[in-house]
Every structure is written in structure tokens, then in C-alpha cells.
């Protein structure tokens, strides 16, 4: 594995080998001596509500208002900058339950990456942009790690907290619209879990390229929801397998294609990034692995899916696939039984891809030069 530099104490830097679980070609060992987990899930995840914008309610969940033609008011409130953006047809809720799930998801990925927030070799960045910041936890923690940097988190919903470090601000903005920042102005741009939110991935990556300073890094962290296993146990999980396949199909029909984990690296290279590195991880869906770190990851991923699959799927299934809500709930009930079955050794790939904008960068509006020129 290539070595990356990660933040040490804010002044010094040390080389680091990426987490040892980053071995996509290896077969995960099954824990045959498993002791049932205590059901002592932490429930202290932050839930922040907002009454700044009007929301829509559907199937008992609150959504970012998705009817085209309306727009947010321009408001500045505490650490939030609310800019006028079109309200898009967005299939995922933004209510308190979903905010809890997003915070849990942040915990899962932090565990997976050995506590690291990034794998890009950052050193004293001054301007950091977080696309799709969600509840803002990643942006807040980055601001704590880099107190001399300004961290901007953008999202479609104002669900971030008001009490944040002085060097953080949140903006309501669409990553697929024209960005209201100067080009060549960020030292680091980050995106995580934009899955199901992007219509044109390559265009979004090209925007990131334009807004990175020469020498700056762009890092994408995202899940491939397609379910897999290293043995034949997935054949005993027909409901979960079908759910994941239908999520991909429904998102495609919704105009939000779901990339395979292997596609991101090539897209960064096509946009002009160099030194592009890809790190692949396996996220188990429950506690079946023998590896202690992955067992812990699977513990929280099981909670994430058991409590969160409704939010992930109901909008797509009822809007795109035209399912009835009761049909979807029946599928969920059957699916949850499979999720808890430790004899099913299912996992999903999680990709971290890091690219650097070359120092002698091409003009932002010129044709990309071939890699190596």
C-alpha cells in the first residue's frame, strides 16, 4: 500500500500506512466463536431541527421540499449562510431520525478509517470545502483539527448545529449548481456519501477540479451499495440482495445514477487530477467478521441499516418504482431478519479516492490534458 501523511499534532506530520482493513482482494475471516453483542447502542447522536424553510411530509417522514420552482430565502443565521437555491426533487428525508442516522454513519466511517477524517496528505490547509455536509459533524471535527483553516460545509438542508467552532460556516447550496466561490480557491475539497444525490458525477468532479488551488487535493469517500460476499452465503439473503439491487435501479430511474466503486478513480484522472490513489474497504453488514475492528464497524452498520433502511429506500421505492408504502414495509420486515443473521457474510465496498490538482494546472475552461503531460 502507498503511504499517506495524516495529521499528527497540528505542527508535525508523520507518514501513515492506510488502515490494515484496506485489503479488498483478501477474504474476510468469519468469527466462529462469536459472543452475542450487548444491545447497548449509544443513542446520544445529535438531533438538530430547523424551521428556516418549509418542508414536505410523505409516508410519515419529513423531506427537503422538492417541488421545482420554489427557492430558499437568503438568510444569515449564526454559522449558517442560506443562499437562494432551487429546491430539487430529493428522495431522502431530513428529519430528526435521519439526522441521527447520518451521525451514526459518520461514526461507522471514522471507525473504518482508524479515526481519520481524510486520507489526503494535508498540511496546513487554509480553505476546506465539504460537499453534502449533512449534520456537519465532519466539518466541525476538521475545524477542530485545523484551527487555522476556514471550513465551509454545504448541503441542501439547514440541519447543522448553531454552536460550532469560529472557523466553520454552513451554506445551503447545491453541489450540482454553479458554485459561488472563486476558482482555484480551496486547499482541500471533500465529499462523502453523495450516493443517490448526484445527477452528473463527472461534472461535479470537474467543478471540484476548477475550485481546487494548484497542488490542492480532492477526496471522495463513497459506498457501493451492491451487496457481495466471499462465499455462497449471500444466496440465503434474497430480500437484502433484492433491496440493494432495487435501490440502484430506482436511483437510476430517478436520474441519480449509482457508480460502481471502481469508477471514481478514472473520473478524477479524466478531470485532470494527478497522483490519484484509490483505497478500498469492506463494510460488513453485521458482526460476522473475526477482525475486531470490522466486527465493531459491522455492529454499528447493522444499527445504521436496521434503523435507517426506511429512510434510504421509501422515497425511491414509492416515487420511482411506484411501490405502495405497505409493500415497502413488508419488504423491510423480512429484510431485517436477514440483516441480523451472522451466517450471511455480506459486505459492501467503500471507496476512498484522493487526487491532487497539478501545480502547473491547465486553464479551467480548456480541454483536459492527458495524464502525464
Coordinates of C-alpha atoms in Angstrom, one line a residue:
X1 CA 0.0 0.0 0.0
X2 CA 1.1 3.5 -0.7
X3 CA 1.8 5.6 2.4
X4 CA -0.1 8.8 3.1
X5 CA 0.6 11.6 5.5
X6 CA -2.1 12.3 8.2
X7 CA -2.4 14.9 10.8
X8 CA -0.4 14.3 13.9
X9 CA -0.3 17.2 16.4
X10 CA -1.1 20.1 14.1
X11 CA 2.5 21.1 13.6
X12 CA 4.3 17.8 12.8
X13 CA 3.3 15.3 10.3
X14 CA 4.1 11.6 10.0
X15 CA 3.7 9.0 7.3
X16 CA 1.0 6.5 7.8
X17 CA 0.0 3.3 6.2
X18 CA -3.7 3.3 5.4
X19 CA -5.8 1.1 7.7
X20 CA -4.9 -2.6 7.6
X21 CA -8.5 -3.5 6.7
X22 CA -8.0 -1.8 3.4
X23 CA -7.4 -5.1 1.5
X24 CA -10.2 -5.5 -1.0
X25 CA -8.7 -8.6 -2.6
X26 CA -8.4 -10.5 0.7
X27 CA -11.1 -12.7 2.1
X28 CA -12.5 -11.6 5.4
X29 CA -12.3 -14.3 8.1
X30 CA -15.5 -15.3 9.8
X31 CA -15.7 -15.3 13.6
X32 CA -16.8 -18.8 14.6
X33 CA -16.6 -18.0 18.3
X34 CA -18.9 -15.1 18.4
X35 CA -20.5 -14.0 21.7
X36 CA -23.8 -12.1 21.2
X37 CA -23.4 -8.3 21.4
X38 CA -24.9 -6.4 24.2
X39 CA -27.7 -4.3 23.0
X40 CA -26.2 -1.1 24.5
X41 CA -26.3 1.1 21.4
X42 CA -25.3 4.7 22.1
X43 CA -28.2 7.0 21.4
X44 CA -26.5 10.3 22.1
X45 CA -26.3 11.3 18.4
X46 CA -27.1 15.0 17.8
X47 CA -30.5 15.9 16.5
X48 CA -30.9 19.4 15.3
X49 CA -34.2 20.8 13.9
X50 CA -34.7 23.8 11.8
X51 CA -37.7 25.9 11.0
X52 CA -36.0 28.1 8.5
X53 CA -37.5 26.5 5.4
X54 CA -40.8 24.8 4.7
X55 CA -40.6 21.0 4.5
X56 CA -42.8 18.4 2.9
X57 CA -44.1 15.3 4.7
X58 CA -44.6 11.9 2.9
X59 CA -45.1 8.4 4.3
X60 CA -44.6 9.8 7.8
X61 CA -41.2 11.3 7.1
X62 CA -40.0 14.9 6.6
X63 CA -38.3 15.8 3.4
X64 CA -36.4 18.7 2.0
X65 CA -39.1 20.5 -0.1
X66 CA -38.6 19.0 -3.6
X67 CA -41.0 20.8 -5.9
X68 CA -39.2 22.7 -8.5
X69 CA -39.7 26.4 -8.9
X70 CA -39.5 27.5 -5.3
X71 CA -36.4 28.7 -3.6
X72 CA -34.9 29.3 -0.2
X73 CA -34.8 32.8 1.2
X74 CA -31.4 34.3 1.6
X75 CA -30.8 34.3 5.3
X76 CA -27.7 34.5 7.5
X77 CA -28.2 32.8 10.9
X78 CA -25.3 32.1 13.3
X79 CA -22.9 29.8 11.4
X80 CA -25.4 29.2 8.6
X81 CA -25.4 31.1 5.3
X82 CA -28.6 30.4 3.5
X83 CA -28.4 31.2 -0.2
X84 CA -31.2 31.1 -2.7
X85 CA -31.1 27.7 -4.5
X86 CA -33.8 25.8 -6.3
X87 CA -35.4 23.1 -4.2
X88 CA -34.7 19.9 -6.0
X89 CA -36.6 16.6 -6.1
X90 CA -34.5 14.9 -3.4
X91 CA -35.6 11.4 -2.3
X92 CA -34.1 11.2 1.2
X93 CA -35.7 12.7 4.4
X94 CA -34.0 15.3 6.6
X95 CA -36.0 14.8 9.8
X96 CA -34.5 14.1 13.2
X97 CA -34.4 10.3 12.7
X98 CA -32.4 10.8 9.5
X99 CA -30.0 13.2 11.3
X100 CA -29.4 10.6 13.9
X101 CA -28.6 8.1 11.2
X102 CA -26.2 10.4 9.5
X103 CA -24.3 11.0 12.7
X104 CA -24.2 7.2 13.2
X105 CA -22.9 6.8 9.6
X106 CA -20.2 9.3 10.4
X107 CA -19.2 7.1 13.3
X108 CA -19.1 4.0 11.1
X109 CA -16.7 5.6 8.6
X110 CA -14.5 7.1 11.3
X111 CA -14.1 3.6 12.8
X112 CA -13.4 2.1 9.4
X113 CA -10.6 4.7 8.8
X114 CA -9.0 4.2 12.2
X115 CA -10.2 7.6 13.4
X116 CA -9.0 9.5 10.4
X117 CA -11.3 12.1 8.7
X118 CA -9.3 12.1 5.5
X119 CA -6.6 10.1 3.7
X120 CA -5.3 13.1 1.6
X121 CA -1.8 14.2 2.8
X122 CA -2.9 17.6 4.1
X123 CA -0.6 20.1 5.7
X124 CA -1.8 23.5 7.0
X125 CA -4.8 23.9 4.6
X126 CA -6.4 27.4 4.8
X127 CA -9.7 26.7 3.0
X128 CA -11.6 23.5 3.1
X129 CA -14.9 22.7 1.4
X130 CA -17.2 19.8 2.4
X131 CA -19.8 18.9 -0.2
X132 CA -23.0 17.4 1.2
X133 CA -22.1 18.1 4.8
X134 CA -25.3 16.7 6.3
X135 CA -25.4 17.4 10.1
X136 CA -21.9 19.0 9.8
X137 CA -20.0 16.6 12.1
X138 CA -17.1 16.0 9.7
X139 CA -16.8 19.8 9.0
X140 CA -16.8 20.6 12.8
X141 CA -14.2 17.9 13.5
X142 CA -12.0 19.1 10.7
X143 CA -12.2 22.7 12.0
X144 CA -11.0 21.4 15.4
X145 CA -8.1 19.6 13.8
X146 CA -7.1 22.5 11.6
X147 CA -7.9 25.7 13.7
X148 CA -6.2 27.9 11.2
X149 CA -8.4 26.8 8.3
X150 CA -11.8 28.1 7.3
X151 CA -14.1 25.1 6.8
X152 CA -17.3 25.5 4.7
X153 CA -19.9 22.8 4.7
X154 CA -22.6 22.9 2.1
X155 CA -25.9 21.0 1.9
X156 CA -29.5 21.3 0.7
X157 CA -31.0 21.3 4.2
X158 CA -30.1 23.6 7.1
X159 CA -29.9 20.9 9.8
X160 CA -26.5 21.8 11.1
X161 CA -25.9 23.0 14.7
X162 CA -25.6 26.7 15.6
X163 CA -22.9 26.3 18.2
X164 CA -19.8 25.4 16.2
X165 CA -16.1 26.5 16.1
X166 CA -15.5 30.0 14.9
X167 CA -13.7 28.7 11.8
X168 CA -16.8 26.8 10.5
X169 CA -19.7 28.0 8.5
X170 CA -22.5 26.2 6.7
X171 CA -24.1 27.2 3.5
X172 CA -27.3 25.9 1.8
X173 CA -26.1 25.2 -1.7
X174 CA -26.4 22.6 -4.4
X175 CA -23.2 20.8 -5.4
X176 CA -24.5 20.4 -8.9
X177 CA -25.3 24.1 -9.5
X178 CA -22.7 26.7 -10.2
X179 CA -20.5 27.2 -7.2
X180 CA -20.4 30.7 -5.7
X181 CA -16.7 30.6 -5.0
X182 CA -13.7 31.8 -6.9
X183 CA -11.9 29.1 -8.9
X184 CA -8.5 27.9 -7.6
X185 CA -9.5 28.9 -4.1
X186 CA -9.6 25.7 -1.9
X187 CA -6.7 23.8 -0.4
X188 CA -8.9 20.7 0.1
X189 CA -12.4 19.6 -1.2
X190 CA -14.1 16.7 0.4
X191 CA -17.2 14.7 -0.4
X192 CA -18.7 11.7 1.4
X193 CA -21.9 9.7 0.9
X194 CA -23.2 11.7 -2.1
X195 CA -24.6 8.5 -3.3
X196 CA -28.1 9.0 -4.7
X197 CA -27.7 12.7 -4.7
X198 CA -25.8 13.4 -7.9
X199 CA -27.1 13.5 -11.5
X200 CA -23.8 14.1 -13.3
X201 CA -20.8 12.8 -11.3
X202 CA -18.2 13.8 -13.8
X203 CA -19.5 17.4 -14.0
X204 CA -19.3 17.6 -10.2
X205 CA -15.7 16.3 -10.1
X206 CA -14.8 18.8 -12.8
X207 CA -16.2 21.6 -10.6
X208 CA -14.1 20.4 -7.8
X209 CA -11.0 20.5 -10.1
X210 CA -11.7 24.1 -11.1
X211 CA -12.1 25.2 -7.5
X212 CA -9.0 23.4 -6.1
X213 CA -5.9 25.5 -5.9
X214 CA -2.9 24.2 -7.9
X215 CA -1.5 21.5 -5.6
X216 CA -4.7 21.1 -3.6
X217 CA -6.5 17.8 -3.0
X218 CA -9.9 16.4 -3.8
X219 CA -11.1 13.4 -1.8
X220 CA -14.2 11.3 -2.5
X221 CA -15.5 8.8 0.1
X222 CA -18.5 6.7 -1.0
X223 CA -20.2 3.4 -0.7
X224 CA -21.1 1.0 -3.4
X225 CA -24.5 -0.4 -2.1
X226 CA -24.3 -3.5 -4.2
X227 CA -24.2 -6.4 -1.8
X228 CA -21.5 -9.1 -2.1
X229 CA -19.7 -11.9 -0.1
X230 CA -16.6 -14.0 -0.3
X231 CA -18.6 -17.3 -0.1
X232 CA -22.0 -18.6 -1.1
X233 CA -23.8 -17.3 2.0
X234 CA -25.4 -14.4 0.1
X235 CA -27.8 -16.9 -1.5
X236 CA -29.5 -17.0 1.9
X237 CA -30.2 -13.3 1.8
X238 CA -32.6 -12.8 -1.1
X239 CA -34.5 -9.9 0.4
X240 CA -31.4 -7.9 1.3
X241 CA -29.9 -8.6 -2.1
X242 CA -33.1 -7.6 -3.9
X243 CA -33.3 -4.4 -1.8
X244 CA -29.8 -3.3 -2.7
X245 CA -30.4 -4.0 -6.4
X246 CA -33.7 -2.1 -6.4
X247 CA -32.0 0.8 -4.7
X248 CA -29.6 1.0 -7.6
X249 CA -32.3 0.6 -10.2
X250 CA -34.7 3.1 -8.5
X251 CA -31.9 5.7 -8.2
X252 CA -31.0 5.3 -11.9
X253 CA -34.7 5.8 -12.8
X254 CA -34.7 8.8 -10.5
X255 CA -31.9 10.4 -12.5
X256 CA -29.3 9.8 -9.8
X257 CA -27.0 7.0 -11.1
X258 CA -25.2 4.9 -8.6
X259 CA -21.5 4.5 -9.6
X260 CA -19.5 1.3 -9.0
X261 CA -16.7 1.8 -6.6
X262 CA -14.2 1.2 -9.4
X263 CA -15.3 4.2 -11.5
X264 CA -14.3 7.2 -9.3
X265 CA -10.5 6.9 -9.9
X266 CA -10.9 7.1 -13.6
X267 CA -13.2 10.1 -13.4
X268 CA -10.7 12.0 -11.2
X269 CA -8.0 11.3 -13.7
X270 CA -10.2 12.4 -16.6
X271 CA -10.9 15.7 -14.9
X272 CA -7.1 16.4 -14.7
X273 CA -6.2 15.2 -11.2
X274 CA -2.8 13.5 -10.8
X275 CA -1.3 11.1 -8.3
X276 CA -4.8 9.6 -7.9
X277 CA -4.9 6.9 -5.3
X278 CA -7.7 4.5 -4.6
X279 CA -8.3 2.8 -1.2
X280 CA -10.9 0.1 -1.0
X281 CA -12.6 -1.1 2.2
X282 CA -15.1 -3.8 3.0
X283 CA -18.0 -2.8 5.3
X284 CA -19.7 -5.8 6.8
X285 CA -23.5 -5.5 7.4
X286 CA -23.3 -7.1 10.9
X287 CA -20.8 -8.6 13.4
X288 CA -19.8 -11.7 11.4
X289 CA -16.1 -10.9 10.8
X290 CA -13.4 -12.2 13.1
X291 CA -11.4 -9.0 12.8
X292 CA -12.2 -6.9 15.9
X293 CA -12.2 -3.6 14.1
X294 CA -14.5 -4.8 11.3
X295 CA -16.7 -6.5 13.9
X296 CA -17.2 -3.1 15.6
X297 CA -17.8 -1.5 12.2
X298 CA -20.4 -4.2 11.5
X299 CA -22.1 -3.6 14.8
X300 CA -22.8 0.0 14.0
X301 CA -23.6 -0.7 10.4
X302 CA -26.2 -3.2 11.5
X303 CA -27.9 -0.5 13.6
X304 CA -27.5 2.0 10.7
X305 CA -29.4 -0.3 8.3
X306 CA -31.9 -1.7 10.8
X307 CA -33.0 1.7 11.8
X308 CA -32.1 3.6 8.6
X309 CA -33.1 1.5 5.6
X310 CA -36.6 3.0 5.7
X311 CA -35.1 6.5 5.1
X312 CA -32.8 5.2 2.4
X313 CA -35.5 3.4 0.5
X314 CA -39.0 4.5 1.0
X315 CA -38.7 7.7 -1.2
X316 CA -37.1 5.8 -4.0
X317 CA -39.4 2.8 -3.9
X318 CA -42.7 4.8 -3.7
X319 CA -41.7 7.6 -6.1
X320 CA -39.5 5.8 -8.7
X321 CA -40.7 2.2 -8.5
X322 CA -44.3 3.1 -7.6
X323 CA -44.5 0.7 -4.7
X324 CA -47.2 1.2 -2.1
X325 CA -45.8 2.1 1.4
X326 CA -47.3 -1.1 2.9
X327 CA -45.4 -3.2 0.3
X328 CA -42.2 -1.5 1.2
X329 CA -42.8 -2.0 4.9
X330 CA -43.3 -5.8 4.3
X331 CA -40.0 -5.9 2.5
X332 CA -38.3 -4.1 5.4
X333 CA -39.7 -6.6 7.9
X334 CA -38.3 -9.6 6.0
X335 CA -35.1 -7.8 5.3
X336 CA -34.3 -7.0 8.9
X337 CA -34.4 -10.7 9.8
X338 CA -31.6 -11.3 7.2
X339 CA -29.6 -8.4 8.4
X340 CA -29.2 -10.0 11.9
X341 CA -28.2 -13.4 10.5
X342 CA -24.4 -13.8 11.2
X343 CA -24.3 -16.9 8.9
X344 CA -24.7 -14.5 6.0
X345 CA -21.3 -13.0 5.4
X346 CA -22.4 -9.9 3.4
X347 CA -20.5 -6.7 2.9
X348 CA -20.3 -3.7 0.7
X349 CA -17.3 -1.9 -0.8
X350 CA -16.4 1.6 0.4
X351 CA -14.0 3.6 -1.8
X352 CA -11.7 6.5 -0.8
X353 CA -10.2 8.2 -3.8
X354 CA -7.7 11.0 -3.5
X355 CA -6.4 13.2 -6.3
X356 CA -4.1 16.3 -6.5
X357 CA -4.5 19.2 -8.9
X358 CA -1.2 19.7 -10.6
X359 CA 0.8 22.8 -9.8
X360 CA 1.1 23.7 -13.4
X361 CA -2.7 23.4 -13.9
X362 CA -4.4 23.9 -17.2
X363 CA -6.9 26.7 -17.6
X364 CA -10.2 25.9 -16.0
X365 CA -12.0 26.1 -19.3
X366 CA -9.6 24.3 -21.5
X367 CA -9.6 20.7 -22.7
X368 CA -8.1 18.2 -20.1
X369 CA -4.6 17.2 -20.9
X370 CA -3.7 13.5 -21.0
X371 CA -2.3 12.2 -17.7
X372 CA 1.4 12.6 -17.6
X373 CA 1.7 15.6 -19.8

